Coordinates of C-alpha atoms and ligand atoms in Angstrom, one line a residue:
M1 CA 135.7 286.0 149.8
I2 CA 136.0 283.3 152.5
K3 CA 138.3 284.8 155.2
S4 CA 139.2 281.8 157.3
H5 CA 139.9 278.8 155.2
R6 CA 140.7 276.8 158.3
A7 CA 137.4 277.7 160.0
F8 CA 135.7 276.7 156.8
R9 CA 137.5 273.4 156.6
K10 CA 137.3 272.4 160.2
G11 CA 134.1 274.0 161.4
P12 CA 130.8 272.2 161.8
I13 CA 128.4 272.3 158.9
R14 CA 126.3 275.2 160.3
K15 CA 129.4 277.3 160.7
R16 CA 130.4 276.5 157.2
R17 CA 127.0 277.7 155.9
E18 CA 127.3 280.9 157.9
I19 CA 130.7 281.5 156.5
I20 CA 129.4 281.1 152.9
E21 CA 126.5 283.4 153.7
S22 CA 128.6 286.2 155.2
S23 CA 131.2 285.9 152.5
G24 CA 128.8 287.4 150.0
T25 CA 129.6 284.7 147.4
A26 CA 126.0 283.5 147.4
S27 CA 123.4 285.8 145.9
K28 CA 120.1 286.5 147.6
S29 CA 118.3 284.1 145.3
E30 CA 120.9 281.4 146.0
K31 CA 120.3 281.9 149.7
Q32 CA 116.6 281.5 149.1
V33 CA 117.2 278.3 147.3
R34 CA 119.3 277.1 150.2
D35 CA 116.6 278.0 152.7
D36 CA 113.7 276.6 150.6
F37 CA 115.5 273.3 150.1
S38 CA 117.8 273.6 153.2
F39 CA 120.1 272.1 150.5
T40 CA 117.2 269.8 150.2
G41 CA 115.6 269.4 153.5
A42 CA 118.5 267.7 155.1
D43 CA 118.7 268.2 158.8
G44 CA 120.1 266.7 162.0
D45 CA 121.2 263.1 161.3
L46 CA 121.5 263.7 157.6
L47 CA 123.8 266.6 158.0
D48 CA 126.0 264.5 160.3
L49 CA 126.0 261.9 157.6
A50 CA 127.1 264.4 155.0
E51 CA 129.9 265.4 157.4
V52 CA 131.2 261.8 157.7
M53 CA 130.9 261.2 154.0
V54 CA 132.7 264.1 152.4
E55 CA 135.0 267.0 153.6
Q56 CA 133.7 270.5 153.9
A57 CA 130.1 269.5 153.6
V58 CA 127.5 272.2 153.4
G59 CA 124.4 270.1 152.7
Y60 CA 122.8 267.9 150.1
L61 CA 122.0 268.0 146.5
G62 CA 118.7 266.1 146.3
L63 CA 118.3 264.2 143.1
P64 CA 115.0 262.5 142.2
L65 CA 114.8 258.9 143.1
G66 CA 112.5 256.9 140.8
V67 CA 111.6 253.3 140.9
A68 CA 111.4 251.5 137.6
G69 CA 109.8 248.2 136.9
P70 CA 108.8 245.7 137.4
L71 CA 111.7 244.1 135.5
L72 CA 111.7 240.3 135.2
I73 CA 115.3 239.2 135.7
D74 CA 116.2 235.6 135.9
G75 CA 112.6 234.7 136.6
K76 CA 112.1 237.1 139.5
E77 CA 110.4 240.5 139.4
Y78 CA 112.4 243.5 140.6
M79 CA 111.6 247.1 141.3
I80 CA 114.7 249.1 140.4
P81 CA 115.7 252.3 142.3
M82 CA 117.2 254.9 140.0
A83 CA 118.6 258.2 141.0
T84 CA 118.9 260.5 138.0
E85 CA 118.4 264.1 136.9
E86 CA 117.4 263.0 133.4
P87 CA 113.7 262.6 132.3
S88 CA 112.7 259.4 130.5
V89 CA 115.3 257.2 132.0
V90 CA 113.0 255.6 134.6
A91 CA 110.2 255.5 132.0
A92 CA 112.5 253.7 129.4
A93 CA 113.5 251.0 131.9
S94 CA 109.9 250.5 132.9
F95 CA 108.7 250.3 129.3
A96 CA 111.3 247.6 128.5
G97 CA 110.2 245.8 131.6
H98 CA 106.7 245.8 130.4
L99 CA 107.6 244.8 126.9
L100 CA 109.7 241.8 128.0
S101 CA 107.4 240.7 130.9
N102 CA 105.6 238.1 128.8
H103 CA 108.7 236.9 127.0
G104 CA 110.9 235.6 129.7
G105 CA 112.3 238.9 130.8
I106 CA 116.1 239.3 130.9
V107 CA 118.5 236.5 131.6
T108 CA 121.8 237.4 133.3
H109 CA 125.1 236.1 134.4
A110 CA 127.9 237.6 136.6
S111 CA 131.5 236.5 137.0
E112 CA 133.1 236.2 140.4
P113 CA 133.8 239.6 142.0
V114 CA 137.5 239.7 141.3
M115 CA 139.4 243.0 141.3
V116 CA 143.1 243.9 140.6
A117 CA 145.5 245.9 142.7
Q118 CA 148.6 247.2 141.0
I119 CA 152.1 248.1 142.3
F120 CA 154.5 249.8 140.0
L121 CA 158.3 249.7 140.5
E122 CA 160.9 251.9 138.9
D123 CA 164.7 252.4 139.3
M124 CA 165.4 248.7 138.9
G125 CA 168.9 249.1 137.7
N126 CA 170.2 246.1 135.8
M127 CA 167.4 243.9 136.9
G128 CA 164.9 245.2 134.4
V129 CA 162.7 242.5 133.0
A130 CA 164.3 239.9 135.3
G131 CA 162.3 241.6 138.0
V132 CA 159.3 239.7 136.7
D133 CA 160.8 236.4 137.7
A134 CA 162.0 237.8 141.1
V135 CA 158.5 239.0 141.9
M136 CA 156.8 235.8 140.8
E137 CA 159.3 233.7 142.8
S138 CA 158.3 235.6 146.0
Q139 CA 154.6 234.8 145.5
K140 CA 154.5 232.5 148.6
E141 CA 156.0 235.3 150.8
I142 CA 153.6 237.8 149.3
R143 CA 150.6 235.6 150.3
Q144 CA 152.0 235.2 153.7
I145 CA 152.3 238.9 154.2
L146 CA 148.8 239.5 153.0
K147 CA 147.2 236.8 155.2
P148 CA 146.1 239.2 158.0
I149 CA 144.7 241.7 155.6
L150 CA 142.8 239.1 153.6
K151 CA 141.7 237.0 156.5
S152 CA 138.1 238.2 156.9
M153 CA 137.6 238.2 153.1
E154 CA 138.9 234.6 152.9
K155 CA 136.4 233.7 155.6
R156 CA 133.6 235.0 153.3
G157 CA 134.9 232.9 150.4
G158 CA 136.9 235.6 148.8
G159 CA 140.5 236.7 149.1
W160 CA 143.6 235.8 147.2
R161 CA 143.2 234.5 143.6
D162 CA 146.5 235.0 141.7
M163 CA 149.1 237.4 140.5
D164 CA 151.3 238.3 137.6
A165 CA 154.0 240.7 136.8
R166 CA 154.8 242.6 133.6
W167 CA 157.7 244.6 132.4
I168 CA 156.6 247.9 130.7
A169 CA 159.6 248.4 128.5
P170 CA 159.0 252.0 127.3
S171 CA 158.8 253.4 130.8
R172 CA 161.2 250.8 132.3
T173 CA 158.6 250.1 134.9
L174 CA 157.6 246.8 136.5
A175 CA 153.8 246.3 137.0
V176 CA 152.7 243.8 139.6
N177 CA 149.0 242.8 139.5
L178 CA 147.3 241.1 142.4
R179 CA 143.9 239.5 141.8
I180 CA 141.7 239.4 144.8
D181 CA 138.1 238.3 145.2
V182 CA 136.3 241.0 147.1
R183 CA 132.9 239.3 147.5
D184 CA 130.3 241.9 148.3
A185 CA 132.6 244.9 148.5
M186 CA 133.7 247.3 145.8
G187 CA 137.1 246.4 147.2
A188 CA 139.0 249.7 146.9
N189 CA 140.2 249.9 150.5
L190 CA 141.1 246.2 150.7
L191 CA 143.0 246.3 147.4
N192 CA 144.9 249.5 148.2
S193 CA 145.9 248.2 151.6
A194 CA 147.1 244.9 150.1
A195 CA 149.1 246.7 147.4
E196 CA 150.7 249.1 150.0
E197 CA 151.5 246.2 152.4
I198 CA 153.8 244.4 150.0
R199 CA 155.7 247.5 148.9
P200 CA 158.8 246.7 151.1
L201 CA 159.0 243.1 149.9
L202 CA 158.8 244.1 146.3
E203 CA 161.5 246.7 146.7
R204 CA 163.7 244.1 148.4
V205 CA 163.3 241.4 145.8
T206 CA 163.7 243.7 142.8
G207 CA 166.1 246.3 144.1
G208 CA 163.7 248.9 142.7
R209 CA 161.5 251.6 144.2
V210 CA 157.7 251.6 144.4
L211 CA 156.3 254.4 142.3
M212 CA 152.7 253.8 143.4
A213 CA 150.3 251.2 144.6
I214 CA 146.6 251.4 143.8
L215 CA 143.7 249.3 142.6
S216 CA 142.9 249.2 138.9
N217 CA 139.4 250.4 138.0
R218 CA 139.5 248.4 134.7
S219 CA 137.6 245.6 136.4
W220 CA 137.7 243.3 133.4
D221 CA 137.6 240.3 135.7
R222 CA 134.3 241.4 137.2
T223 CA 131.8 241.4 134.4
A224 CA 128.1 240.8 134.1
S225 CA 126.0 240.1 131.0
A226 CA 122.3 240.2 130.1
R227 CA 120.3 238.7 127.3
L228 CA 116.8 239.3 126.1
S229 CA 114.5 237.9 123.4
V230 CA 111.3 239.5 122.2
P231 CA 108.9 238.4 119.4
L232 CA 109.2 240.7 116.4
K233 CA 105.5 241.4 116.4
A234 CA 105.7 243.0 119.9
L235 CA 107.9 245.7 118.4
A236 CA 105.4 247.2 115.9
R237 CA 105.4 251.0 115.9
P238 CA 103.2 253.4 114.0
G239 CA 104.5 253.2 110.4
F240 CA 106.8 250.2 111.1
D241 CA 105.7 246.6 111.5
G242 CA 107.5 244.6 114.1
S243 CA 110.1 243.0 111.8
E244 CA 111.0 246.4 110.3
T245 CA 111.5 247.9 113.8
A246 CA 113.6 244.9 114.8
R247 CA 115.7 245.1 111.6
R248 CA 116.3 248.8 112.3
I249 CA 117.3 248.1 115.9
V250 CA 119.8 245.5 114.7
R251 CA 121.3 248.0 112.2
A252 CA 121.4 250.8 114.8
A253 CA 123.4 248.5 117.2
R254 CA 125.7 247.6 114.3
V255 CA 126.3 251.2 113.4
A256 CA 127.3 251.7 117.1
R257 CA 129.8 248.9 116.8
E258 CA 131.3 250.5 113.7
D259 CA 131.1 254.3 114.3
P260 CA 132.7 255.5 117.5
D261 CA 130.8 258.8 117.4
R262 CA 127.5 256.9 117.6
A263 CA 129.0 254.3 120.0
V264 CA 129.6 256.9 122.7
T265 CA 125.9 258.0 122.6
H266 CA 124.7 254.4 122.4
N267 CA 126.8 253.5 125.5
K268 CA 125.8 256.7 127.3
G269 CA 122.2 255.4 126.9
I270 CA 123.1 252.1 128.5
M271 CA 124.9 253.9 131.3
N272 CA 121.8 256.1 131.9
G273 CA 120.2 253.1 133.6
I274 CA 123.4 251.6 135.2
S275 CA 124.6 254.8 136.7
A276 CA 121.2 255.7 138.0
L277 CA 121.1 252.3 139.8
A278 CA 124.7 252.9 141.0
L279 CA 123.9 256.3 142.4
A280 CA 120.7 255.1 144.1
T281 CA 122.7 252.3 145.8
G282 CA 125.6 254.5 146.9
N283 CA 128.0 252.8 144.4
D284 CA 131.0 254.4 142.8
T285 CA 129.5 255.7 139.5
R286 CA 132.9 256.9 138.2
A287 CA 134.5 253.5 138.7
I288 CA 131.6 251.8 136.9
E289 CA 131.6 254.3 134.1
A290 CA 135.3 254.2 133.6
A291 CA 135.4 250.4 133.4
A292 CA 132.5 250.3 131.0
H293 CA 134.0 252.8 128.6
A294 CA 137.4 251.1 128.7
Y295 CA 135.7 247.8 127.9
A296 CA 134.1 249.4 124.9
G297 CA 137.5 250.0 123.5
R298 CA 138.9 246.5 124.2
Y299 CA 139.1 245.5 120.6
G300 CA 140.7 248.7 119.5
P301 CA 138.3 251.3 118.3
Y302 CA 135.6 252.4 120.8
H303 CA 132.4 250.5 120.0
G304 CA 128.8 250.0 121.2
L305 CA 128.5 247.5 124.1
S306 CA 125.3 245.8 123.1
E307 CA 124.5 243.5 120.2
Y308 CA 121.2 242.6 118.5
W309 CA 120.3 239.9 116.0
I310 CA 117.1 238.3 114.5
E311 CA 116.5 234.6 114.6
K312 CA 113.3 233.3 113.2
D313 CA 110.6 235.5 114.5
M314 CA 112.5 236.9 117.5
L315 CA 114.8 239.8 118.2
H316 CA 117.6 238.9 120.5
G317 CA 119.8 241.4 122.4
S318 CA 122.8 241.0 124.6
L319 CA 125.1 243.2 126.7
E320 CA 128.3 242.4 128.5
L321 CA 130.5 244.9 130.5
P322 CA 132.5 245.2 133.8
L323 CA 130.1 246.0 136.6
P324 CA 132.0 246.4 139.9
F325 CA 128.9 246.9 142.0
A326 CA 129.1 246.5 145.8
V327 CA 126.4 245.9 148.4
T328 CA 128.6 246.8 151.4
G329 CA 131.5 249.2 152.2
G330 CA 131.9 252.9 151.2
A331 CA 128.5 254.7 151.0
V332 CA 126.7 251.5 150.0
G333 CA 124.6 250.1 152.8
F334 CA 125.7 253.0 155.0
H335 CA 123.6 255.8 153.5
P336 CA 120.0 255.2 154.7
V337 CA 118.6 255.7 151.2
S338 CA 121.0 253.3 149.6
R339 CA 120.1 250.7 152.3
W340 CA 116.4 251.2 151.4
C341 CA 117.2 250.7 147.8
L342 CA 119.0 247.4 148.4
E343 CA 116.1 246.3 150.5
L344 CA 113.7 247.1 147.7
M345 CA 115.6 244.7 145.5
G346 CA 115.6 242.0 148.2
H347 CA 119.2 242.5 149.4
P348 CA 121.1 241.0 146.4
D349 CA 124.8 240.1 146.9
A350 CA 127.3 242.0 144.8
P351 CA 127.2 239.7 141.8
G352 CA 123.4 239.7 142.1
L353 CA 123.4 243.5 142.0
S354 CA 125.8 243.5 139.0
R355 CA 123.3 241.2 137.2
I356 CA 120.5 243.6 137.9
A357 CA 122.6 246.4 136.6
A358 CA 123.4 244.5 133.4
A359 CA 119.7 243.9 132.9
V360 CA 118.8 247.5 133.5
G361 CA 121.5 248.6 131.0
L362 CA 120.1 246.3 128.3
A363 CA 116.5 247.3 129.0
Q364 CA 117.5 251.0 128.8
N365 CA 119.3 250.4 125.5
L366 CA 116.4 248.4 123.9
S367 CA 113.9 251.2 124.8
A368 CA 116.2 253.9 123.4
L369 CA 116.9 252.1 120.2
R370 CA 113.3 251.2 119.6
A371 CA 112.3 254.9 120.0
L372 CA 115.3 256.2 118.0
V373 CA 114.6 253.9 114.9
S374 CA 110.9 254.7 114.9
E375 CA 109.2 257.9 116.2
G376 CA 112.4 259.4 117.7
I377 CA 112.9 260.3 121.3
Q378 CA 111.7 263.9 121.4
Q379 CA 108.0 262.9 121.5
G380 CA 108.5 261.0 124.7
H381 CA 110.4 263.9 126.2
M382 CA 107.7 266.5 125.5
A383 CA 105.4 265.4 128.4
L384 CA 108.1 265.8 131.0
H385 CA 109.4 269.0 129.4
A386 CA 105.9 270.5 129.8
R387 CA 105.8 269.5 133.4
R388 CA 109.2 271.2 134.0
L389 CA 108.0 274.3 132.2
A390 CA 104.9 274.3 134.4
Y391 CA 107.0 273.9 137.6
D392 CA 109.3 276.7 136.4
A393 CA 106.3 279.0 135.8
G394 CA 105.2 278.5 139.4
A395 CA 102.8 275.6 139.3
R396 CA 103.0 273.3 142.3
G397 CA 101.2 270.1 143.5
E398 CA 98.3 269.0 141.4
D399 CA 98.5 272.2 139.3
I400 CA 101.7 270.9 137.6
S401 CA 99.7 268.3 135.7
G402 CA 96.8 270.6 134.9
F403 CA 99.0 273.4 133.7
A404 CA 101.4 271.0 131.8
A405 CA 98.4 269.7 129.9
L406 CA 97.6 273.3 128.8
I407 CA 101.3 273.9 127.9
R408 CA 101.1 270.9 125.6
S409 CA 97.8 271.7 124.0
E410 CA 98.8 275.3 123.3
E411 CA 102.3 274.2 122.3
I412 CA 104.0 276.7 124.6
R413 CA 107.8 276.3 124.4
S414 CA 109.5 279.1 126.3
R415 CA 109.8 279.8 130.0
Q416 CA 108.6 283.4 129.5
S417 CA 105.5 282.4 127.6
A418 CA 104.8 279.7 130.2
A419 CA 105.2 282.2 133.1
A420 CA 102.8 284.7 131.4
R421 CA 100.3 282.1 130.6
F422 CA 100.4 280.7 134.1
A423 CA 99.4 284.0 135.6
Q424 CA 96.3 284.1 133.4
W425 CA 95.6 280.4 134.0
Q426 CA 95.6 280.9 137.8
L427 CA 93.1 283.7 137.5
S428 CA 90.8 281.7 135.2
E429 CA 91.1 278.5 137.3
G430 CA 90.7 280.5 140.5
V431 CA 93.9 279.0 141.8
N432 CA 94.8 280.5 145.1
D433 CA 98.6 280.8 145.3
N434 CA 98.7 281.9 148.9
Ligands
LIG501 C1 119.8 260.0 126.0 O1 120.2 260.3 127.3 C2 120.2 258.6 125.6 C3 120.1 258.2 124.1 O2 120.8 259.2 123.4 C4 120.8 256.9 124.0 C5 121.0 256.5 122.5 O3 121.1 257.4 121.7 O4 121.1 255.3 122.3 C6 118.7 258.2 123.7

């Protein structure tokens, strides 16, 4: 039990760790994990960084950071940083990069980075739907009030775009939507400040009361798209010629458009790449995921986000979704690793990073579908699974590859068998584990 909640909340990070330790909530082996990894090697500066990023920080969870690529996007080669716990994600993006490298790569487009802030009003008495007109008539005044908040964004070419208001009859609520171009930011702080700033004015002109003011994560005004083309013959797999693999990819994508059960998995595969890039660059993965899945339901039933078709001797694929990626603000460009990741990609602006994300999503999807409709995905996973088993059994450094090869050749599947075999292997190889 943690005795002093206040000390835990307010104390420095080391104190917080001590409190956890003395509370008896962490077992010995958990303590060992913490010591071995120091919640992943973080010290000094990094711990301070944790403190300023989240509340009640105790350390870091280190996720692997891989670099996929090169991926040819709009004629330029990119190395793509990806933070993920899932095997095969980096390999899948790299594979597609290789496959497409001689065929023009991926061509992308991004919209302007426009986001929406919402203010909801209730208790509007008799005004009801007439509140829409009252709000729209005060547009000039709203813009005037927002001038100081939007000033620096306007200097960068962003700022006010437009607004609308809508009466939500069933809940007798008035929704006011402000559209603001947030340039390189994700925009949450700016939008929330803008929405809160005009609360008094909206209450005055409608006679209602503000229920809440917050950005909308739907982000449908901030989309990016990607397109690829690959010759059928480049898609040949054992047992399938290229045209057959392509035909099966087209059908698989069509099934994902028609069957929501499959669509969710299909889109999860797309997001494997996009979320890994988002995490590596310090972006808000939840906002990006939420927007993508909402977009997948925009025509009614939830559907797959990508499309494939065959024309002449080429397979074409496309993907479009909201991608509210930022290159500044929040953790982006603040966390040293996210800064490094942005540098690795040549410091794209926010629409540029959204375009890279769309390309990564489509690349990821092509690789997944190609494997799914031919040999399946398990085969590709086995190599990494063997490496994990080897690590789990105690192998470290170069021994991981050596022992993983043995695990595969002997078809060892369980942790227990791997551990028992590792002890024998160490003896036979003369591995010194001191
Ligand atoms: C696994 O993380 C992702 C896949 O399931 C995606 C898909 O099924 O399209 C392979």
